[in-house]
XYZ file of C-alpha atoms in Angstrom:
477
model
C -59.676 -0.928 -19.332
C -55.981 -1.374 -19.963
C -55.626 1.993 -21.659
C -57.567 3.684 -18.886
C -55.506 2.345 -16.031
C -52.061 2.791 -17.564
C -52.009 6.606 -17.558
C -53.198 6.669 -13.970
C -50.415 4.318 -12.900
C -47.582 6.313 -14.446
C -47.939 9.503 -12.412
C -48.161 7.455 -9.235
C -44.931 5.696 -10.181
C -43.284 9.006 -10.931
C -44.479 10.368 -7.625
C -43.044 7.461 -5.699
C -39.768 7.734 -7.602
C -39.609 11.426 -6.859
C -39.807 10.731 -3.150
C -36.928 8.238 -3.231
C -33.791 10.095 -2.284
C -30.479 8.853 -3.574
C -28.028 8.313 -0.688
C -25.580 11.225 -0.551
C -22.324 10.511 -2.344
C -20.394 11.917 0.610
C -21.451 8.921 2.713
C -19.801 6.524 0.264
C -16.726 8.745 0.114
C -16.377 8.852 3.902
C -16.807 5.074 4.144
C -14.239 4.504 1.387
C -11.798 6.995 2.858
C -12.015 5.480 6.342
C -11.337 1.987 5.019
C -8.422 3.033 2.833
C -6.974 5.044 5.715
C -7.147 2.273 8.300
C -5.568 -0.412 6.070
C -2.802 2.001 5.070
C -2.052 2.990 8.645
C -1.716 -0.685 9.528
C 1.158 -1.026 7.051
C 3.321 1.534 8.861
C 1.960 1.935 12.419
C 2.952 -1.583 13.401
C 6.600 -0.819 12.565
C 6.892 1.478 15.578
C 5.138 -1.080 17.786
C 7.574 -3.873 16.839
C 9.965 -3.509 19.796
C 6.986 -3.609 22.175
C 5.596 -6.677 20.406
C 9.036 -8.303 20.472
C 9.419 -7.725 24.209
C 5.862 -8.788 25.034
C 5.613 -11.927 22.881
C 9.308 -12.903 22.773
C 9.282 -13.329 19.020
C 12.850 -12.321 18.143
C 13.753 -10.424 14.983
C 12.434 -13.182 12.731
C 9.072 -13.074 14.451
C 8.627 -9.320 14.173
C 9.687 -9.404 10.525
C 6.843 -11.813 9.879
C 4.425 -9.622 11.828
C 5.008 -6.982 9.142
C 5.445 -9.236 6.123
C 2.514 -11.576 6.806
C 0.231 -8.570 6.344
C 2.106 -7.009 3.438
C 2.553 -10.193 1.418
C -1.115 -11.152 1.586
C -2.009 -7.557 0.769
C 0.275 -7.640 -2.277
C -0.502 -11.151 -3.480
C -4.302 -10.983 -3.277
C -4.456 -7.440 -4.651
C -4.058 -8.860 -8.143
C -7.476 -10.510 -8.197
C -9.338 -8.504 -5.561
C -10.715 -6.158 -8.212
C -12.358 -9.056 -10.027
C -13.864 -10.237 -6.728
C -15.309 -6.771 -6.128
C -16.872 -6.827 -9.597
C -18.416 -10.263 -9.062
C -19.848 -9.534 -5.614
C -20.584 -5.848 -6.125
C -18.457 -3.072 -4.651
C -20.577 -2.460 -1.548
C -20.877 -6.131 -0.647
C -17.184 -6.855 -1.270
C -16.220 -3.784 0.747
C -18.429 -4.878 3.640
C -16.908 -8.372 3.562
C -13.392 -6.950 3.497
C -14.022 -4.456 6.314
C -15.789 -7.063 8.441
C -12.955 -9.579 8.067
C -10.347 -6.882 8.664
C -12.098 -5.827 11.878
C -12.338 -9.400 13.181
C -8.695 -10.052 12.271
C -7.722 -6.850 14.108
C -9.481 -8.159 17.211
C -7.549 -11.422 16.869
C -4.297 -9.432 16.581
C -5.112 -7.410 19.688
C -5.853 -10.561 21.704
C -3.007 -12.693 20.301
C -1.387 -14.734 23.105
C 1.803 -15.420 21.182
C 3.809 -14.424 18.133
C 2.447 -17.311 16.031
C -1.158 -16.321 16.669
C -0.355 -12.700 15.856
C 1.269 -13.658 12.543
C -1.738 -15.807 11.611
C -4.112 -12.939 12.385
C -1.947 -10.581 10.349
C -2.309 -12.923 7.370
C -6.089 -12.534 7.618
C -5.734 -8.780 7.991
C -3.625 -8.536 4.860
C -6.031 -10.646 2.838
C -8.963 -8.496 3.961
C -7.050 -5.295 3.174
C -6.499 -6.535 -0.377
C -10.283 -6.658 -0.834
C -10.922 -3.325 0.878
C -8.566 -1.273 -1.270
C -10.040 -1.789 -4.777
C -13.598 -2.023 -3.456
C -13.232 1.353 -1.729
C -12.273 2.984 -5.004
C -15.152 1.243 -6.778
C -17.549 2.692 -4.203
C -16.395 6.188 -5.102
C -16.736 5.577 -8.817
C -20.258 4.305 -8.227
C -21.294 7.221 -6.000
C -20.042 10.062 -8.216
C -21.549 10.029 -11.683
C -20.133 13.419 -12.681
C -16.538 13.002 -13.904
C -15.284 16.224 -12.337
C -16.776 15.469 -8.927
C -15.493 11.915 -9.147
C -11.967 13.144 -9.912
C -12.041 15.383 -6.844
C -13.312 12.540 -4.664
C -10.584 10.191 -5.908
C -7.982 12.893 -5.289
C -9.215 13.208 -1.700
C -9.121 9.410 -1.356
C -5.516 9.392 -2.603
C -4.397 12.177 -0.290
C -6.075 10.391 2.622
C -4.007 7.299 1.916
C -0.802 9.316 1.724
C -1.543 11.049 5.011
C -2.308 7.691 6.630
C 0.950 6.196 5.345
C 2.935 9.086 6.798
C 0.964 9.348 10.047
C 1.055 5.609 10.787
C 4.394 5.641 12.645
C 3.276 8.618 14.722
C 0.028 6.965 15.744
C 1.797 3.672 16.387
C 4.273 5.350 18.702
C 1.661 7.296 20.649
C -0.600 4.264 21.178
C 2.216 1.863 22.037
C 3.705 4.174 24.630
C 0.493 5.406 26.251
C -1.744 2.326 26.094
C 0.284 -0.569 24.733
C 0.940 -2.142 21.325
C -2.391 -3.985 21.363
C -4.149 -0.609 21.133
C -2.812 -0.261 17.569
C -5.153 -3.111 16.620
C -8.004 -2.280 19.008
C -8.290 1.108 17.313
C -9.467 -0.629 14.130
C -12.605 -1.979 15.830
C -14.630 1.250 16.189
C -13.454 2.378 12.746
C -14.630 -0.892 11.192
C -17.991 -0.624 12.966
C -18.415 2.956 11.748
C -17.711 1.928 8.167
C -20.277 -0.877 8.288
C -22.897 1.525 9.660
C -22.154 3.995 6.865
C -22.489 1.252 4.244
C -26.130 0.771 5.237
C -26.771 4.190 3.655
C -24.812 3.428 0.469
C -26.738 2.302 -2.596
C -26.351 -1.378 -3.571
C -23.708 -2.022 -6.219
C -24.284 -3.837 -9.510
C -22.585 -7.171 -10.020
C -20.629 -7.879 -13.171
C -19.297 -11.203 -14.416
C -15.549 -11.200 -13.811
C -13.661 -14.486 -14.117
C -11.249 -15.337 -11.311
C -7.757 -16.524 -12.164
C -7.344 -19.082 -9.372
C -4.120 -20.761 -10.665
C -2.497 -17.370 -11.174
C -3.560 -16.172 -7.730
C -2.235 -19.249 -5.924
C 1.106 -19.251 -7.732
C 1.554 -15.496 -7.161
C 1.105 -15.852 -3.395
C 3.409 -18.887 -3.267
C 6.125 -17.102 -5.240
C 6.051 -14.020 -2.992
C 5.812 -15.979 0.262
C 8.628 -18.356 -0.734
C 10.918 -15.473 -1.609
C 10.155 -13.597 1.610
C 10.683 -16.726 3.720
C 14.052 -17.361 2.058
C 15.254 -13.801 2.640
C 14.074 -13.640 6.261
C 15.359 -17.074 7.241
C 18.530 -16.760 5.159
C 19.747 -13.952 7.375
C 19.361 -16.096 10.500
C 19.582 -19.767 9.512
C 22.151 -19.348 6.724
C 21.673 -18.952 2.983
C 22.616 -22.569 2.271
C 20.310 -24.133 4.869
C 17.757 -26.650 3.629
C 14.650 -24.568 4.508
C 16.061 -21.511 2.705
C 17.062 -23.410 -0.440
C 13.737 -25.232 -0.393
C 11.727 -22.031 -0.134
C 13.755 -20.494 -2.965
C 12.972 -23.528 -5.108
C 9.274 -23.180 -4.272
C 9.395 -19.488 -5.155
C 11.052 -20.101 -8.537
C 8.701 -22.971 -9.381
C 5.676 -20.872 -8.403
C 6.940 -17.941 -10.497
C 7.238 -20.221 -13.521
C 3.779 -21.601 -12.762
C 2.425 -18.056 -12.567
C 3.888 -17.200 -15.975
C 2.378 -20.337 -17.502
C -0.986 -19.712 -15.840
C -1.156 -16.153 -17.152
C -0.068 -17.249 -20.599
C -2.819 -19.840 -20.996
C -5.711 -18.527 -18.861
C -8.623 -17.142 -20.887
C -8.867 -14.123 -18.566
C -5.499 -13.707 -16.812
C -5.345 -11.280 -13.912
C -2.003 -10.025 -15.295
C -2.069 -10.038 -19.107
C 1.543 -10.664 -20.106
C 1.290 -8.465 -23.180
C 0.643 -5.494 -20.905
C 4.074 -5.962 -19.321
C 5.803 -5.635 -22.693
C 5.087 -1.911 -22.810
C 8.116 -0.034 -21.520
C 6.048 2.570 -19.699
C 4.222 -0.154 -17.774
C 7.307 -2.218 -16.954
C 9.393 0.796 -15.904
C 6.530 2.212 -13.807
C 6.236 -1.082 -11.955
C 9.985 -1.181 -11.311
C 9.938 2.400 -10.016
C 6.955 1.691 -7.738
C 8.754 -1.358 -6.337
C 11.953 0.611 -5.657
C 10.202 3.606 -4.075
C 8.241 1.467 -1.622
C 11.260 -0.695 -0.827
C 13.182 2.427 0.133
C 10.397 4.188 2.027
C 8.969 1.272 4.014
C 12.426 -0.175 4.518
C 13.540 3.136 6.023
C 10.478 3.366 8.303
C 11.221 -0.184 9.495
C 14.912 0.608 10.093
C 14.304 3.924 11.853
C 11.696 2.449 14.183
C 14.261 -0.097 15.384
C 17.177 2.365 15.341
C 15.407 4.947 17.488
C 14.151 2.441 20.050
C 16.781 -0.306 20.116
C 19.976 1.548 19.233
C 19.131 4.854 20.945
C 16.820 3.608 23.690
C 13.946 5.984 22.910
C 10.382 5.327 23.947
C 7.833 4.394 21.309
C 6.149 7.766 21.833
C 9.323 9.760 21.164
C 10.187 7.582 18.185
C 6.725 8.145 16.744
C 6.946 11.899 17.193
C 10.164 11.946 15.163
C 8.002 11.077 12.146
C 5.628 14.064 12.569
C 7.607 16.436 10.307
C 7.964 13.640 7.753
C 4.191 13.155 7.711
C 3.634 16.869 7.134
C 6.156 16.991 4.290
C 4.630 13.963 2.557
C 1.133 15.421 2.745
C 2.236 18.794 1.339
C 4.368 17.261 -1.414
C 1.526 15.004 -2.553
C -0.549 18.114 -3.193
C 2.259 19.917 -5.050
C 3.458 17.016 -7.205
C 0.572 16.989 -9.743
C 1.050 20.709 -10.431
C 4.759 20.219 -10.953
C 4.036 17.358 -13.347
C 1.676 19.624 -15.284
C 4.357 22.305 -15.489
C 7.491 20.319 -16.380
C 6.133 16.910 -17.410
C 5.686 13.615 -15.590
C 8.987 11.999 -16.545
C 11.178 14.680 -14.901
C 9.034 14.563 -11.767
C 9.358 10.765 -11.539
C 13.135 10.905 -12.081
C 13.720 13.794 -9.665
C 11.583 12.156 -6.994
C 13.635 8.967 -7.128
C 16.933 10.812 -7.045
C 15.829 12.846 -4.037
C 14.728 9.658 -2.265
C 18.083 8.052 -3.131
C 19.794 11.117 -1.654
C 17.697 10.582 1.472
C 19.173 7.097 1.843
C 22.741 8.316 1.459
C 22.527 11.331 3.784
C 21.398 8.998 6.594
C 24.550 6.871 6.344
C 26.459 8.792 9.076
C 23.730 8.144 11.690
C 24.964 6.634 14.919
C 23.772 6.503 18.509
C 25.144 9.973 19.237
C 23.608 11.848 16.310
C 21.541 14.789 17.654
C 17.843 14.120 17.350
C 17.200 17.443 15.575
C 19.710 16.407 12.914
C 17.948 13.057 12.426
C 14.689 14.937 11.797
C 16.380 17.310 9.331
C 17.974 14.405 7.457
C 14.524 12.858 7.004
C 13.320 15.821 4.924
C 14.465 14.350 1.559
C 12.612 11.126 2.398
C 9.315 12.999 2.609
C 9.991 14.911 -0.587
C 11.232 12.109 -2.823
C 8.585 9.387 -2.717
C 5.646 11.768 -2.401
C 6.960 13.738 -5.383
C 7.330 10.722 -7.677
C 4.321 8.487 -6.970
C 1.370 10.671 -8.144
C 3.000 11.368 -11.521
C 4.072 7.739 -11.825
C 0.529 6.497 -11.203
C -0.971 8.939 -13.705
C 1.581 7.947 -16.340
C 0.802 4.260 -15.860
C -2.946 4.856 -16.119
C -2.458 6.665 -19.424
C -0.262 3.883 -20.780
C -2.959 1.180 -20.654
C -6.408 0.955 -22.277
C -9.341 2.074 -20.133
C -10.648 -1.471 -19.436
C -7.181 -2.415 -18.162
C -6.834 0.539 -15.768
C -7.988 -1.489 -12.753
C -5.603 -4.313 -13.605
C -2.683 -1.899 -13.988
C -3.525 -0.144 -10.723
C -3.749 -3.444 -8.867
C -0.450 -4.596 -10.339
C 1.301 -1.347 -9.372
C -0.012 -1.567 -5.810
C 0.963 -5.237 -5.609
C 4.528 -4.467 -6.728
C 4.760 -1.534 -4.316
C 3.624 -3.675 -1.384
C 6.015 -6.418 -2.447
C 8.853 -3.909 -2.379
C 7.937 -2.980 1.191
C 7.709 -6.619 2.240
C 11.084 -7.557 0.767
C 12.671 -4.486 2.372
C 11.547 -5.679 5.803
C 12.764 -9.201 5.022
C 16.174 -8.159 3.705
C 16.909 -5.196 5.953
C 15.745 -7.074 9.033
C 18.237 -9.829 8.233
C 21.015 -7.270 7.756
C 20.500 -5.349 11.023
C 20.129 -8.348 13.332
C 22.318 -11.229 14.415
C 19.225 -13.132 15.531
C 19.181 -12.060 19.178
C 16.038 -10.625 20.659
C 16.968 -6.951 20.809
C 20.058 -6.460 18.628
C 20.511 -3.705 16.093
C 23.503 -3.386 13.802
C 24.350 0.114 12.609
C 26.561 -1.444 9.941
C 23.623 -3.507 8.721
C 21.477 -0.363 8.596
C 24.075 1.396 6.468
C 24.322 -1.527 4.076
C 20.517 -1.496 3.782
C 20.503 2.227 2.992
C 23.150 1.779 0.301
C 21.141 -1.061 -1.275
C 17.976 1.070 -1.346
C 19.799 4.138 -2.689
C 21.552 2.159 -5.417
C 18.280 0.567 -6.526
C 16.613 3.990 -6.732
C 19.485 5.354 -8.825
C 19.112 2.411 -11.205
C 15.348 2.840 -11.608
C 15.783 6.618 -11.980
C 18.141 5.936 -14.884
C 15.608 3.543 -16.422
C 12.855 6.111 -16.036
C 14.979 8.874 -17.542
C 15.843 6.789 -20.588
C 12.657 4.812 -21.234
C 9.656 6.793 -20.020
C 7.877 9.067 -22.526
C 9.155 12.615 -22.808
C 7.880 16.093 -23.594
C 4.188 16.659 -24.137
C 3.516 12.938 -24.014
C 4.501 12.943 -20.342
C 2.570 16.034 -19.312
C -0.229 15.733 -16.812
C -3.455 17.390 -17.986
C -5.423 18.765 -15.078
C -8.966 20.117 -15.179
C -9.062 23.887 -15.203
């Protein structure tokens, strides 16, 4: 009886399996792209809305600095272990959790009655964004089994993030001027709902055991937050004030604790031996410097255009339109240039061009023609967008395959940290603490600091990164 029934059962099983249709990979790609886009826009769109937030909630310069940095610091700090969380929960489930929390936090931001409530909601947003980013990439890897198709999907995902980063100030300006700054956050609600609806059609993700490094995660967040607090408050309360010195002490102690935690943990989220490789360490330094310069400049220009020149948020946002177009185009050209001349020259040239962008903006004042401001922004769009794709590819090649996710998370964490510290430091330099002050001298000092740092990391990259064929980017034909 057993042998008679078994053959009959198999065709039926095959028939049922044949009728089960795998969810289209494009659905997962669209869901991943939407999530990555919306969390990236939030990093830069809010910068243009800051004067409106400052006027509405009476937060002062310190308050608006924290509106930006609360998001960025949580994004950077939790990025280190978010990949492991996505592995443990499964990419689709972790992505849904992250998107759901991000959407709810966006609603809290939009309804915030005061600057303190807005900062608290931004902390939640940043933490959710840290989960969304690696889980979105995992969704793509799961959906596309063919390596060539997967590479194209990841390239589209990357370009989408670059476009979002560049378009954020434009969107922030348009929404703030036409509807109000709260619309910047309300916009996330329908996007979050759309993503969750798309995820219903995405295949469930496998779960893999991935140990969480809780001591390392806690000390990393404390170290970053303590440093940011010291820099922000030092510019207003004085560098020798008790809160500033105390937060610096907390930051140093947490950094030491992080080093010890990573040294002794059986599965550290940042293996210290990985940092000993010069390609890895230099790539991280370059990523930090590039983001410090770019996001620091976006922060400065948003305040300069609105506070120093009296422009509306809409006009200030439109100033960034050419920059967004240049960044998008350069991101597409950069990999081909890296294939032609090698990655190291592309990384070095990109940094030097971005450094030039900082220096050519030094003469800006309140009477500089607007067309000239737009022209002077051209090197900014070329430099960072030229360097980052080649830098990321070089880092991925420098680590073993199983460590690629760790290296990517570390690079993104350092890049976000650079942006956060730029807002903290440059905000302290351009303000005397009053509600709507802007110091052109402080802006120029900030630009010199960013340009000098880029020159230093360009020198490091030129000397220490691999040369010749070893640095060439191999693209599929």
